[in-house]
Amino acid sequence: MSTSADAGRDGGIAETGSEDAAHAGRVASHTRRAERVSGGLRLAISTLTIWRAGAPRADAAAVRVAMTAAPAVGLGLGAVAAGSAQLADWLTGSPLIAAVIAVAALAAQTRALHLDGLADTADGLGSNKPAEQALALMKHSDIGPFGVVTLVLVLGVQISGLAASFAIHRGPVAVIVAAMAGRLAITAGCTEPIPSARPGGLGSWVAGCVRVRTAVVAGIVVAIVAGALGLIVDPQTAALAAAAVALGLAAALVLLARCIDRLGGITGDVLGALVETSAAVATLVVAVRF
């Protein structure tokens, strides 16, 4: 009898020990996942903005999270820019000034990194040179005529679109949606089928790091968030905000296809060009009246 009882107790202890080990394993797994997400978010902030968020490990998992989380970074950047622009609108009563402040605030928070990428990409695509020479041209610090013209036109579209939105009380929503739509283009540009145009640089670091289905989910989430923000104003703005995400991304994908065909893949400059292109189209969509 005692032997049977001892065996039962030993079995109970063993079962309890197995449960404890399984629980500890689950806790450790959740901890690693939380650390991976936290590290990826901090990496996204440090890479895409002037704001420092520590020095997380830039391993493959962190890079994947960082590029997937790019629209969330855009939400934060857009919120800061929208607040600055709305204050300017209240103080001056000028939608144009508010729009300029919004664009300036976004550029300041990124050291104009994406605008620089837009100009360099325009120079590379407009050079009509072979891919290797075009890529070499894009690495130069100076801006050529194609870059200057493209910057003027894209900034003109962004400022005029935002000014029109501020004039009809959609300004802050337009700023935030444009910032998110622009960074969603980064997520799309880093999906698995898309190669890097050259070894080294940001492009080779992030190329193909995001799964297509993950990017699709990110796009749906961004469209929902944009629609929810638009609903603060009215249902029409909500519909336009969600459409702005889709149409901005579509424009960026057209440019991305051209860059892949012309340059062979993505670079850091190409990603910057995708950001500004998507944002410009998004600002126009939110400003539509009907």
PDB file of C-alpha atoms in Angstrom:
ATOM      1  CA  MET A   1       0.000   0.000   0.000  1.00  0.00           C
ATOM      2  CA  SER A   2       2.737   2.450   0.865  1.00  0.00           C
ATOM      3  CA  THR A   3       4.560   1.671  -2.350  1.00  0.00           C
ATOM      4  CA  SER A   4       1.445   2.442  -4.371  1.00  0.00           C
ATOM      5  CA  ALA A   5       0.893   5.695  -2.485  1.00  0.00           C
ATOM      6  CA  ASP A   6       4.526   6.720  -2.976  1.00  0.00           C
ATOM      7  CA  ALA A   7       4.239   5.992  -6.687  1.00  0.00           C
ATOM      8  CA  GLY A   8       1.094   8.129  -6.876  1.00  0.00           C
ATOM      9  CA  ARG A   9       2.818  10.981  -5.108  1.00  0.00           C
ATOM     10  CA  ASP A  10       5.851  10.649  -7.392  1.00  0.00           C
ATOM     11  CA  GLY A  11       3.562  10.671 -10.431  1.00  0.00           C
ATOM     12  CA  GLY A  12       1.773  13.760  -9.156  1.00  0.00           C
ATOM     13  CA  ILE A  13       5.092  15.512  -8.541  1.00  0.00           C
ATOM     14  CA  ALA A  14       6.296  14.574 -12.020  1.00  0.00           C
ATOM     15  CA  GLU A  15       3.070  15.839 -13.581  1.00  0.00           C
ATOM     16  CA  THR A  16       3.291  19.074 -11.627  1.00  0.00           C
ATOM     17  CA  GLY A  17       6.913  19.461 -12.681  1.00  0.00           C
ATOM     18  CA  SER A  18       5.946  18.979 -16.339  1.00  0.00           C
ATOM     19  CA  GLU A  19       3.203  21.605 -16.032  1.00  0.00           C
ATOM     20  CA  ASP A  20       5.628  24.039 -14.410  1.00  0.00           C
ATOM     21  CA  ALA A  21       8.173  23.449 -17.162  1.00  0.00           C
ATOM     22  CA  ALA A  22       5.521  23.967 -19.847  1.00  0.00           C
ATOM     23  CA  HIS A  23       4.342  27.160 -18.150  1.00  0.00           C
ATOM     24  CA  ALA A  24       7.916  28.423 -17.888  1.00  0.00           C
ATOM     25  CA  GLY A  25       8.391  27.641 -21.574  1.00  0.00           C
ATOM     26  CA  ARG A  26       5.287  29.613 -22.511  1.00  0.00           C
ATOM     27  CA  VAL A  27       6.383  32.550 -20.374  1.00  0.00           C
ATOM     28  CA  ALA A  28       9.831  32.494 -21.963  1.00  0.00           C
ATOM     29  CA  SER A  29       8.263  32.356 -25.439  1.00  0.00           C
ATOM     30  CA  HIS A  30       5.980  35.319 -24.695  1.00  0.00           C
ATOM     31  CA  THR A  31       8.941  37.238 -23.268  1.00  0.00           C
ATOM     32  CA  ARG A  32      11.040  36.613 -26.377  1.00  0.00           C
ATOM     33  CA  ARG A  33       8.133  37.670 -28.601  1.00  0.00           C
ATOM     34  CA  ALA A  34       7.610  40.867 -26.589  1.00  0.00           C
ATOM     35  CA  GLU A  35      11.321  41.640 -26.748  1.00  0.00           C
ATOM     36  CA  ARG A  36      11.323  41.038 -30.502  1.00  0.00           C
ATOM     37  CA  VAL A  37       8.358  43.365 -31.044  1.00  0.00           C
ATOM     38  CA  SER A  38       9.798  46.009 -28.728  1.00  0.00           C
ATOM     39  CA  GLY A  39      13.192  45.807 -30.414  1.00  0.00           C
ATOM     40  CA  GLY A  40      11.601  46.023 -33.862  1.00  0.00           C
ATOM     41  CA  LEU A  41       9.572  49.088 -32.925  1.00  0.00           C
ATOM     42  CA  ARG A  42      12.622  50.813 -31.498  1.00  0.00           C
ATOM     43  CA  LEU A  43      14.584  49.914 -34.628  1.00  0.00           C
ATOM     44  CA  ALA A  44      11.823  51.352 -36.815  1.00  0.00           C
ATOM     45  CA  ILE A  45      11.826  54.614 -34.886  1.00  0.00           C
ATOM     46  CA  SER A  46      15.614  54.890 -34.935  1.00  0.00           C
ATOM     47  CA  THR A  47      15.826  54.072 -38.660  1.00  0.00           C
ATOM     48  CA  LEU A  48      12.932  56.127 -40.006  1.00  0.00           C
ATOM     49  CA  THR A  49      13.031  59.216 -37.771  1.00  0.00           C
ATOM     50  CA  ILE A  50      15.393  61.541 -35.965  1.00  0.00           C
ATOM     51  CA  TRP A  51      14.075  60.234 -32.651  1.00  0.00           C
ATOM     52  CA  ARG A  52      16.398  57.878 -30.832  1.00  0.00           C
ATOM     53  CA  ALA A  53      14.897  54.794 -29.245  1.00  0.00           C
ATOM     54  CA  GLY A  54      17.957  52.993 -27.944  1.00  0.00           C
ATOM     55  CA  ALA A  55      20.153  50.599 -29.864  1.00  0.00           C
ATOM     56  CA  PRO A  56      18.182  47.379 -30.403  1.00  0.00           C
ATOM     57  CA  ARG A  57      19.710  44.341 -32.063  1.00  0.00           C
ATOM     58  CA  ALA A  58      19.234  44.598 -35.818  1.00  0.00           C
ATOM     59  CA  ASP A  59      18.807  40.888 -36.491  1.00  0.00           C
ATOM     60  CA  ALA A  60      16.480  39.491 -39.154  1.00  0.00           C
ATOM     61  CA  ALA A  61      13.500  39.234 -36.797  1.00  0.00           C
ATOM     62  CA  ALA A  62      13.881  42.830 -35.581  1.00  0.00           C
ATOM     63  CA  VAL A  63      14.245  44.151 -39.128  1.00  0.00           C
ATOM     64  CA  ARG A  64      11.074  42.304 -40.150  1.00  0.00           C
ATOM     65  CA  VAL A  65       9.123  43.824 -37.278  1.00  0.00           C
ATOM     66  CA  ALA A  66      10.614  47.268 -37.953  1.00  0.00           C
ATOM     67  CA  MET A  67       9.584  47.381 -41.602  1.00  0.00           C
ATOM     68  CA  THR A  68       6.144  45.967 -40.794  1.00  0.00           C
ATOM     69  CA  ALA A  69       5.705  48.614 -38.097  1.00  0.00           C
ATOM     70  CA  ALA A  70       6.677  51.491 -40.401  1.00  0.00           C
ATOM     71  CA  PRO A  71       3.043  52.721 -40.709  1.00  0.00           C
ATOM     72  CA  ALA A  72       2.831  52.917 -36.900  1.00  0.00           C
ATOM     73  CA  VAL A  73       5.872  55.188 -36.979  1.00  0.00           C
ATOM     74  CA  GLY A  74       4.059  57.215 -39.626  1.00  0.00           C
ATOM     75  CA  LEU A  75       1.093  57.546 -37.267  1.00  0.00           C
ATOM     76  CA  GLY A  76       3.348  59.090 -34.624  1.00  0.00           C
ATOM     77  CA  LEU A  77       5.106  61.393 -37.074  1.00  0.00           C
ATOM     78  CA  GLY A  78       1.789  62.441 -38.552  1.00  0.00           C
ATOM     79  CA  ALA A  79       0.310  63.193 -35.157  1.00  0.00           C
ATOM     80  CA  VAL A  80       3.178  65.559 -34.307  1.00  0.00           C
ATOM     81  CA  ALA A  81       2.974  67.246 -37.706  1.00  0.00           C
ATOM     82  CA  ALA A  82      -0.827  67.488 -37.562  1.00  0.00           C
ATOM     83  CA  GLY A  83      -0.705  69.101 -34.124  1.00  0.00           C
ATOM     84  CA  SER A  84       1.870  71.653 -35.288  1.00  0.00           C
ATOM     85  CA  ALA A  85      -0.110  72.430 -38.430  1.00  0.00           C
ATOM     86  CA  GLN A  86      -3.417  72.751 -36.597  1.00  0.00           C
ATOM     87  CA  LEU A  87      -1.836  75.201 -34.169  1.00  0.00           C
ATOM     88  CA  ALA A  88      -0.550  77.220 -37.112  1.00  0.00           C
ATOM     89  CA  ASP A  89      -4.022  77.171 -38.653  1.00  0.00           C
ATOM     90  CA  TRP A  90      -5.582  78.456 -35.432  1.00  0.00           C
ATOM     91  CA  LEU A  91      -2.990  81.203 -35.042  1.00  0.00           C
ATOM     92  CA  THR A  92      -2.918  82.421 -38.650  1.00  0.00           C
ATOM     93  CA  GLY A  93      -6.199  81.308 -40.168  1.00  0.00           C
ATOM     94  CA  SER A  94      -4.220  80.312 -43.261  1.00  0.00           C
ATOM     95  CA  PRO A  95      -4.655  76.762 -44.643  1.00  0.00           C
ATOM     96  CA  LEU A  96      -1.588  77.295 -46.817  1.00  0.00           C
ATOM     97  CA  ILE A  97       0.636  78.136 -43.858  1.00  0.00           C
ATOM     98  CA  ALA A  98      -0.755  75.154 -41.977  1.00  0.00           C
ATOM     99  CA  ALA A  99       0.048  72.877 -44.921  1.00  0.00           C
ATOM    100  CA  VAL A 100       3.599  74.176 -45.182  1.00  0.00           C
ATOM    101  CA  ILE A 101       4.109  73.659 -41.446  1.00  0.00           C
ATOM    102  CA  ALA A 102       2.804  70.089 -41.739  1.00  0.00           C
ATOM    103  CA  VAL A 103       5.189  69.198 -44.569  1.00  0.00           C
ATOM    104  CA  ALA A 104       8.069  70.937 -42.803  1.00  0.00           C
ATOM    105  CA  ALA A 105       7.348  69.090 -39.551  1.00  0.00           C
ATOM    106  CA  LEU A 106       7.368  65.731 -41.334  1.00  0.00           C
ATOM    107  CA  ALA A 107      10.613  66.580 -43.099  1.00  0.00           C
ATOM    108  CA  ALA A 108      12.214  67.806 -39.873  1.00  0.00           C
ATOM    109  CA  GLN A 109      11.356  64.589 -38.048  1.00  0.00           C
ATOM    110  CA  THR A 110      13.131  62.548 -40.728  1.00  0.00           C
ATOM    111  CA  ARG A 111      15.954  64.936 -41.642  1.00  0.00           C
ATOM    112  CA  ALA A 112      14.265  65.085 -45.075  1.00  0.00           C
ATOM    113  CA  LEU A 113      15.567  61.557 -45.631  1.00  0.00           C
ATOM    114  CA  HIS A 114      12.660  60.501 -47.818  1.00  0.00           C
ATOM    115  CA  LEU A 115      12.691  63.705 -49.847  1.00  0.00           C
ATOM    116  CA  ASP A 116      16.382  63.136 -50.522  1.00  0.00           C
ATOM    117  CA  GLY A 117      15.559  59.599 -51.640  1.00  0.00           C
ATOM    118  CA  LEU A 118      12.846  60.917 -53.939  1.00  0.00           C
ATOM    119  CA  ALA A 119      15.260  63.339 -55.594  1.00  0.00           C
ATOM    120  CA  ASP A 120      17.994  60.723 -55.999  1.00  0.00           C
ATOM    121  CA  THR A 121      15.556  58.182 -57.425  1.00  0.00           C
ATOM    122  CA  ALA A 122      14.248  60.745 -59.908  1.00  0.00           C
ATOM    123  CA  ASP A 123      17.801  61.473 -61.032  1.00  0.00           C
ATOM    124  CA  GLY A 124      18.535  57.773 -61.423  1.00  0.00           C
ATOM    125  CA  LEU A 125      15.362  56.956 -63.334  1.00  0.00           C
ATOM    126  CA  GLY A 126      15.612  60.064 -65.479  1.00  0.00           C
ATOM    127  CA  SER A 127      19.255  59.602 -66.412  1.00  0.00           C
ATOM    128  CA  ASN A 128      18.511  57.011 -69.126  1.00  0.00           C
ATOM    129  CA  LYS A 129      21.747  55.261 -68.167  1.00  0.00           C
ATOM    130  CA  PRO A 130      22.312  51.538 -67.526  1.00  0.00           C
ATOM    131  CA  ALA A 131      21.273  50.304 -64.084  1.00  0.00           C
ATOM    132  CA  GLU A 132      24.776  50.302 -62.575  1.00  0.00           C
ATOM    133  CA  GLN A 133      25.483  53.865 -63.707  1.00  0.00           C
ATOM    134  CA  ALA A 134      22.043  55.032 -62.591  1.00  0.00           C
ATOM    135  CA  LEU A 135      22.610  53.510 -59.146  1.00  0.00           C
ATOM    136  CA  ALA A 136      26.023  55.182 -58.947  1.00  0.00           C
ATOM    137  CA  LEU A 137      24.417  58.491 -59.864  1.00  0.00           C
ATOM    138  CA  MET A 138      21.857  58.036 -57.087  1.00  0.00           C
ATOM    139  CA  LYS A 139      24.642  57.728 -54.525  1.00  0.00           C
ATOM    140  CA  HIS A 140      26.000  61.201 -55.327  1.00  0.00           C
ATOM    141  CA  SER A 141      25.216  63.866 -52.749  1.00  0.00           C
ATOM    142  CA  ASP A 142      24.250  66.512 -55.323  1.00  0.00           C
ATOM    143  CA  ILE A 143      20.798  66.738 -56.912  1.00  0.00           C
ATOM    144  CA  GLY A 144      20.357  66.909 -60.663  1.00  0.00           C
ATOM    145  CA  PRO A 145      17.613  68.583 -62.709  1.00  0.00           C
ATOM    146  CA  PHE A 146      15.285  65.578 -62.596  1.00  0.00           C
ATOM    147  CA  GLY A 147      15.546  65.528 -58.825  1.00  0.00           C
ATOM    148  CA  VAL A 148      14.887  69.246 -58.471  1.00  0.00           C
ATOM    149  CA  VAL A 149      11.827  69.194 -60.717  1.00  0.00           C
ATOM    150  CA  THR A 150      10.420  66.106 -59.002  1.00  0.00           C
ATOM    151  CA  LEU A 151      10.907  67.613 -55.542  1.00  0.00           C
ATOM    152  CA  VAL A 152       9.162  70.823 -56.546  1.00  0.00           C
ATOM    153  CA  LEU A 153       6.229  68.993 -58.098  1.00  0.00           C
ATOM    154  CA  VAL A 154       5.735  66.457 -55.300  1.00  0.00           C
ATOM    155  CA  LEU A 155       6.060  69.049 -52.556  1.00  0.00           C
ATOM    156  CA  GLY A 156       3.675  71.276 -54.485  1.00  0.00           C
ATOM    157  CA  VAL A 157       1.129  68.461 -54.621  1.00  0.00           C
ATOM    158  CA  GLN A 158       1.517  67.691 -50.925  1.00  0.00           C
ATOM    159  CA  ILE A 159       1.230  71.310 -49.808  1.00  0.00           C
ATOM    160  CA  SER A 160      -1.679  72.173 -52.077  1.00  0.00           C
ATOM    161  CA  GLY A 161      -3.525  68.973 -51.161  1.00  0.00           C
ATOM    162  CA  LEU A 162      -3.093  69.584 -47.452  1.00  0.00           C
ATOM    163  CA  ALA A 163      -4.051  73.255 -47.816  1.00  0.00           C
ATOM    164  CA  ALA A 164      -7.289  72.196 -49.499  1.00  0.00           C
ATOM    165  CA  SER A 165      -7.949  69.749 -46.651  1.00  0.00           C
ATOM    166  CA  PHE A 166      -7.325  72.380 -43.976  1.00  0.00           C
ATOM    167  CA  ALA A 167      -9.729  74.693 -45.780  1.00  0.00           C
ATOM    168  CA  ILE A 168     -12.529  72.129 -45.317  1.00  0.00           C
ATOM    169  CA  HIS A 169     -11.514  71.073 -41.790  1.00  0.00           C
ATOM    170  CA  ARG A 170      -9.879  67.784 -42.793  1.00  0.00           C
ATOM    171  CA  GLY A 171      -6.305  68.982 -42.390  1.00  0.00           C
ATOM    172  CA  PRO A 172      -5.123  67.007 -39.350  1.00  0.00           C
ATOM    173  CA  VAL A 173      -6.693  63.806 -40.689  1.00  0.00           C
ATOM    174  CA  ALA A 174      -5.045  64.352 -44.071  1.00  0.00           C
ATOM    175  CA  VAL A 175      -1.629  64.842 -42.493  1.00  0.00           C
ATOM    176  CA  ILE A 176      -1.818  61.686 -40.396  1.00  0.00           C
ATOM    177  CA  VAL A 177      -3.262  59.559 -43.201  1.00  0.00           C
ATOM    178  CA  ALA A 178      -0.586  60.743 -45.630  1.00  0.00           C
ATOM    179  CA  ALA A 179       2.156  59.933 -43.118  1.00  0.00           C
ATOM    180  CA  MET A 180       0.774  56.439 -42.533  1.00  0.00           C
ATOM    181  CA  ALA A 181       0.167  55.762 -46.227  1.00  0.00           C
ATOM    182  CA  GLY A 182       3.715  56.832 -47.025  1.00  0.00           C
ATOM    183  CA  ARG A 183       5.226  54.438 -44.493  1.00  0.00           C
ATOM    184  CA  LEU A 184       2.919  51.623 -45.597  1.00  0.00           C
ATOM    185  CA  ALA A 185       4.707  51.898 -48.942  1.00  0.00           C
ATOM    186  CA  ILE A 186       7.934  50.976 -47.116  1.00  0.00           C
ATOM    187  CA  THR A 187       6.302  47.817 -45.802  1.00  0.00           C
ATOM    188  CA  ALA A 188       5.134  46.944 -49.316  1.00  0.00           C
ATOM    189  CA  GLY A 189       8.558  47.691 -50.765  1.00  0.00           C
ATOM    190  CA  CYS A 190      10.215  45.242 -48.372  1.00  0.00           C
ATOM    191  CA  THR A 191       8.082  42.202 -49.202  1.00  0.00           C
ATOM    192  CA  GLU A 192       9.656  38.851 -50.043  1.00  0.00           C
ATOM    193  CA  PRO A 193       9.640  38.843 -53.870  1.00  0.00           C
ATOM    194  CA  ILE A 194      11.393  42.200 -54.174  1.00  0.00           C
ATOM    195  CA  PRO A 195      15.207  42.112 -54.411  1.00  0.00           C
ATOM    196  CA  SER A 196      17.819  44.659 -53.467  1.00  0.00           C
ATOM    197  CA  ALA A 197      19.207  46.640 -56.383  1.00  0.00           C
ATOM    198  CA  ARG A 198      22.757  46.358 -55.079  1.00  0.00           C
ATOM    199  CA  PRO A 199      24.750  44.769 -52.272  1.00  0.00           C
ATOM    200  CA  GLY A 200      25.189  46.935 -49.207  1.00  0.00           C
ATOM    201  CA  GLY A 201      23.106  49.856 -48.024  1.00  0.00           C
ATOM    202  CA  LEU A 202      19.625  49.999 -46.562  1.00  0.00           C
ATOM    203  CA  GLY A 203      18.061  48.206 -49.520  1.00  0.00           C
ATOM    204  CA  SER A 204      20.052  45.018 -49.041  1.00  0.00           C
ATOM    205  CA  TRP A 205      19.407  45.201 -45.304  1.00  0.00           C
ATOM    206  CA  VAL A 206      15.613  45.205 -45.580  1.00  0.00           C
ATOM    207  CA  ALA A 207      14.851  43.665 -48.987  1.00  0.00           C
ATOM    208  CA  GLY A 208      12.470  40.728 -48.765  1.00  0.00           C
ATOM    209  CA  CYS A 209      12.152  40.879 -44.982  1.00  0.00           C
ATOM    210  CA  VAL A 210       8.331  41.169 -44.863  1.00  0.00           C
ATOM    211  CA  ARG A 211       5.954  38.358 -45.813  1.00  0.00           C
ATOM    212  CA  VAL A 212       3.340  39.304 -48.407  1.00  0.00           C
ATOM    213  CA  ARG A 213       0.433  38.251 -46.197  1.00  0.00           C
ATOM    214  CA  THR A 214       1.860  40.343 -43.354  1.00  0.00           C
ATOM    215  CA  ALA A 215       2.024  43.365 -45.644  1.00  0.00           C
ATOM    216  CA  VAL A 216      -1.580  42.755 -46.732  1.00  0.00           C
ATOM    217  CA  VAL A 217      -2.740  42.644 -43.122  1.00  0.00           C
ATOM    218  CA  ALA A 218      -0.762  45.819 -42.397  1.00  0.00           C
ATOM    219  CA  GLY A 219      -2.475  47.541 -45.318  1.00  0.00           C
ATOM    220  CA  ILE A 220      -5.926  46.547 -44.089  1.00  0.00           C
ATOM    221  CA  VAL A 221      -5.148  47.747 -40.571  1.00  0.00           C
ATOM    222  CA  VAL A 222      -3.833  51.094 -41.844  1.00  0.00           C
ATOM    223  CA  ALA A 223      -6.952  51.587 -44.000  1.00  0.00           C
ATOM    224  CA  ILE A 224      -9.185  50.839 -41.000  1.00  0.00           C
ATOM    225  CA  VAL A 225      -7.265  53.249 -38.769  1.00  0.00           C
ATOM    226  CA  ALA A 226      -7.409  55.916 -41.482  1.00  0.00           C
ATOM    227  CA  GLY A 227     -11.156  55.447 -41.842  1.00  0.00           C
ATOM    228  CA  ALA A 228     -11.624  55.672 -38.081  1.00  0.00           C
ATOM    229  CA  LEU A 229      -9.672  58.930 -38.003  1.00  0.00           C
ATOM    230  CA  GLY A 230     -11.745  60.296 -40.868  1.00  0.00           C
ATOM    231  CA  LEU A 231     -14.943  59.389 -39.060  1.00  0.00           C
ATOM    232  CA  ILE A 232     -14.015  61.978 -36.419  1.00  0.00           C
ATOM    233  CA  VAL A 233     -14.813  64.574 -39.085  1.00  0.00           C
ATOM    234  CA  ASP A 234     -17.655  62.908 -41.015  1.00  0.00           C
ATOM    235  CA  PRO A 235     -18.455  59.704 -42.942  1.00  0.00           C
ATOM    236  CA  GLN A 236     -17.322  61.228 -46.235  1.00  0.00           C
ATOM    237  CA  THR A 237     -13.884  61.965 -44.800  1.00  0.00           C
ATOM    238  CA  ALA A 238     -13.739  58.434 -43.405  1.00  0.00           C
ATOM    239  CA  ALA A 239     -14.348  56.942 -46.851  1.00  0.00           C
ATOM    240  CA  LEU A 240     -11.820  59.245 -48.479  1.00  0.00           C
ATOM    241  CA  ALA A 241      -9.192  58.525 -45.816  1.00  0.00           C
ATOM    242  CA  ALA A 242      -9.480  54.771 -46.337  1.00  0.00           C
ATOM    243  CA  ALA A 243      -9.383  55.256 -50.115  1.00  0.00           C
ATOM    244  CA  ALA A 244      -6.331  57.501 -49.742  1.00  0.00           C
ATOM    245  CA  VAL A 245      -4.389  54.628 -48.201  1.00  0.00           C
ATOM    246  CA  ALA A 246      -5.298  52.292 -51.058  1.00  0.00           C
ATOM    247  CA  LEU A 247      -4.663  54.781 -53.852  1.00  0.00           C
ATOM    248  CA  GLY A 248      -1.455  56.086 -52.291  1.00  0.00           C
ATOM    249  CA  LEU A 249      -0.136  52.552 -52.037  1.00  0.00           C
ATOM    250  CA  ALA A 250      -1.196  51.829 -55.615  1.00  0.00           C
ATOM    251  CA  ALA A 251       0.798  54.823 -56.863  1.00  0.00           C
ATOM    252  CA  ALA A 252       3.812  53.694 -54.855  1.00  0.00           C
ATOM    253  CA  LEU A 253       3.555  50.181 -56.308  1.00  0.00           C
ATOM    254  CA  VAL A 254       3.564  51.604 -59.842  1.00  0.00           C
ATOM    255  CA  LEU A 255       6.764  53.470 -59.028  1.00  0.00           C
ATOM    256  CA  LEU A 256       8.187  50.370 -57.346  1.00  0.00           C
ATOM    257  CA  ALA A 257       7.545  48.288 -60.469  1.00  0.00           C
ATOM    258  CA  ARG A 258       9.374  50.890 -62.541  1.00  0.00           C
ATOM    259  CA  CYS A 259      12.332  50.877 -60.145  1.00  0.00           C
ATOM    260  CA  ILE A 260      12.554  47.079 -60.201  1.00  0.00           C
ATOM    261  CA  ASP A 261      12.451  47.068 -63.998  1.00  0.00           C
ATOM    262  CA  ARG A 262      14.927  49.927 -64.354  1.00  0.00           C
ATOM    263  CA  LEU A 263      17.275  49.418 -61.385  1.00  0.00           C
ATOM    264  CA  GLY A 264      16.806  45.752 -60.527  1.00  0.00           C
ATOM    265  CA  GLY A 265      15.269  46.224 -57.079  1.00  0.00           C
ATOM    266  CA  ILE A 266      15.041  48.571 -54.133  1.00  0.00           C
ATOM    267  CA  THR A 267      17.516  50.862 -52.427  1.00  0.00           C
ATOM    268  CA  GLY A 268      17.120  53.177 -49.468  1.00  0.00           C
ATOM    269  CA  ASP A 269      16.506  56.004 -51.952  1.00  0.00           C
ATOM    270  CA  VAL A 270      13.772  54.031 -53.688  1.00  0.00           C
ATOM    271  CA  LEU A 271      12.017  53.446 -50.373  1.00  0.00           C
ATOM    272  CA  GLY A 272      12.153  57.185 -49.696  1.00  0.00           C
ATOM    273  CA  ALA A 273      10.643  57.868 -53.110  1.00  0.00           C
ATOM    274  CA  LEU A 274       7.836  55.408 -52.368  1.00  0.00           C
ATOM    275  CA  VAL A 275       7.071  57.240 -49.116  1.00  0.00           C
ATOM    276  CA  GLU A 276       6.734  60.648 -50.728  1.00  0.00           C
ATOM    277  CA  THR A 277       4.801  59.368 -53.744  1.00  0.00           C
ATOM    278  CA  SER A 278       2.232  57.542 -51.628  1.00  0.00           C
ATOM    279  CA  ALA A 279       1.895  60.507 -49.269  1.00  0.00           C
ATOM    280  CA  ALA A 280       1.370  62.947 -52.145  1.00  0.00           C
ATOM    281  CA  VAL A 281      -1.438  60.885 -53.673  1.00  0.00           C
ATOM    282  CA  ALA A 282      -3.039  60.388 -50.259  1.00  0.00           C
ATOM    283  CA  THR A 283      -3.163  64.146 -49.641  1.00  0.00           C
ATOM    284  CA  LEU A 284      -4.999  64.669 -52.918  1.00  0.00           C
ATOM    285  CA  VAL A 285      -7.556  61.958 -52.202  1.00  0.00           C
ATOM    286  CA  VAL A 286      -8.466  63.276 -48.752  1.00  0.00           C
ATOM    287  CA  ALA A 287      -8.951  66.762 -50.252  1.00  0.00           C
ATOM    288  CA  VAL A 288     -11.564  65.594 -52.782  1.00  0.00           C
ATOM    289  CA  ARG A 289     -15.031  67.165 -52.527  1.00  0.00           C
ATOM    290  CA  PHE A 290     -18.180  65.460 -53.756  1.00  0.00           C
TER     291      PHE A 290
END
